[in-house]
CSV table of C-alpha atoms in Angstrom, one decimal:
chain,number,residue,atom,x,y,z
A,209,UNK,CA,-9.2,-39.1,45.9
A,210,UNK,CA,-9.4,-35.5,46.6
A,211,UNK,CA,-8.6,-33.0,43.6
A,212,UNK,CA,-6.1,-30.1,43.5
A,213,UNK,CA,-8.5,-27.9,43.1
A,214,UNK,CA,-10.9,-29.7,45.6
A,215,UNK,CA,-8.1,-29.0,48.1
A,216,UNK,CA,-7.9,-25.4,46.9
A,217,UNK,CA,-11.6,-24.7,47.4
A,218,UNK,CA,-12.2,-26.6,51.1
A,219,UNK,CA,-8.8,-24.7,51.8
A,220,UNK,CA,-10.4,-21.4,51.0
A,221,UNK,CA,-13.4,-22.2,53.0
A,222,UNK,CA,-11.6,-23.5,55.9
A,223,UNK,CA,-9.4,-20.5,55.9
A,224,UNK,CA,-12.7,-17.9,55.7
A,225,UNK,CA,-14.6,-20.0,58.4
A,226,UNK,CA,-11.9,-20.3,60.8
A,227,UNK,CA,-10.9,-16.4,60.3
A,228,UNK,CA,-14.3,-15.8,61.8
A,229,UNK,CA,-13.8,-17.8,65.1
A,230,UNK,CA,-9.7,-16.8,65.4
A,231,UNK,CA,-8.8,-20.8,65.0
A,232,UNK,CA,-5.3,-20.3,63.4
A,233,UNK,CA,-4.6,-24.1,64.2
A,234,UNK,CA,-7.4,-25.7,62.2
A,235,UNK,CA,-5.8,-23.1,59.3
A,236,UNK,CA,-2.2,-24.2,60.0
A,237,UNK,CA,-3.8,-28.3,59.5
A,238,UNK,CA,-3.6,-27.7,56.0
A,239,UNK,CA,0.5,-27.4,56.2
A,240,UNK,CA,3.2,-29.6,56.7
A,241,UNK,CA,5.1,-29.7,59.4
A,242,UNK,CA,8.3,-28.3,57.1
A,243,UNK,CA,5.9,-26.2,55.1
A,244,UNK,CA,6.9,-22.4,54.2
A,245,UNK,CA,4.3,-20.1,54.3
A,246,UNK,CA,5.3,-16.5,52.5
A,247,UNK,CA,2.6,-13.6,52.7
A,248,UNK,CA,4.8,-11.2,50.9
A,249,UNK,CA,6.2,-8.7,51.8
A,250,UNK,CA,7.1,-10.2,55.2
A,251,UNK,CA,9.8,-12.9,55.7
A,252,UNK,CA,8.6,-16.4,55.1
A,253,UNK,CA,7.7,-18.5,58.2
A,254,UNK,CA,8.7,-22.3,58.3
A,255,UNK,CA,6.5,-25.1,60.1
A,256,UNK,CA,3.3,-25.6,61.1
A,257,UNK,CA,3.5,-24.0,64.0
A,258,UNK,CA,5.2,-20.8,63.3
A,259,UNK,CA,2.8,-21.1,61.0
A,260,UNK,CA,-0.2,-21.0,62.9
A,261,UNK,CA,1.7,-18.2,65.3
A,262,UNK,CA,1.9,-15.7,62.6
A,263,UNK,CA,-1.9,-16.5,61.1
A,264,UNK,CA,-3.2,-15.8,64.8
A,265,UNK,CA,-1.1,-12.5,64.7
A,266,UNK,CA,-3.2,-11.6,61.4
A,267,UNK,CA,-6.5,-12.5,62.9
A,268,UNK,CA,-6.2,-10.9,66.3
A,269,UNK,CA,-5.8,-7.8,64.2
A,270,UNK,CA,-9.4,-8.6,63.1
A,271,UNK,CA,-10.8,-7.7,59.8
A,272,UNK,CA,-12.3,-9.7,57.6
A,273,UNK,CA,-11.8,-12.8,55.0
A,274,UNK,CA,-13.7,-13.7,52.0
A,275,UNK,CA,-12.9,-16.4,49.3
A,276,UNK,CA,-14.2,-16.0,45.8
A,277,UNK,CA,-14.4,-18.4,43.0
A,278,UNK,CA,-13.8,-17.4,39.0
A,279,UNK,CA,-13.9,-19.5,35.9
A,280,UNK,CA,-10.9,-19.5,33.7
A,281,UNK,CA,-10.0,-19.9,30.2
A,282,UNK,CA,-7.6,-22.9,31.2
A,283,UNK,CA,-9.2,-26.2,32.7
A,284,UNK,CA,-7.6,-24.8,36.3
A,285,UNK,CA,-10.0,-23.1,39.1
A,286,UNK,CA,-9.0,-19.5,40.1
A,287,UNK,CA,-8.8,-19.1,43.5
A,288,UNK,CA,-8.5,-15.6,45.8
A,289,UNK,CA,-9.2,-14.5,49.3
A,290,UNK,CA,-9.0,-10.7,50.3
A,291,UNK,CA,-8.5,-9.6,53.8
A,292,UNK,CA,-10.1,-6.0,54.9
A,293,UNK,CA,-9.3,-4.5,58.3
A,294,UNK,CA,-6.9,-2.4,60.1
A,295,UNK,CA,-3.6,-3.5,61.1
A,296,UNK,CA,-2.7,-2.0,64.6
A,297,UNK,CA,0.9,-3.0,64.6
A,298,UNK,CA,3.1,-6.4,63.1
A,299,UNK,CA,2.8,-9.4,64.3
């Protein structure tokens, strides 16, 4: 059985790997089909593929991902992922 945090880390990888070759569907596999996906501050976006809509608006804007792993003082893994780039517009 796969961990929380062993979701949270092939996630993060995933996510980087797929930014590089635009493949918002493989990122959108990791949702449900009624999940909510909220990348503040625009409106959250409901489903899996509105989901994967709005993630290939972020990449065709291009830029970069990288995912970064720290240690914690509680048992939990800290996960983040920063996105550099220039946004040309909304998607």
């Amino acid at each position: 059985m796969t961990t929380p945090t062993e979701t949270i880390q092939e996630f993060m990888t995933v996510f980087a790997s797929a930014w590089a070759t635009k493949d918002a569907a493989r990122v959108a596999s990791y949702f449900s089909d009624n999940a909510v996906y909220h990348n503040i501050p625009m409106d959250p976006v409901e489903g899996r593929d509105p989901i994967a809509a709005t993630v290939s608006g972020f990449m065709a804007m291009g830029g970069q991902v990288s995912s970064s792993r720290r240690a914690t003082a509680a048992p939990a893994l800290a996960e983040s992922a920063s996105a550099r780039g220039v946004s040309t517009g909304s998607c």
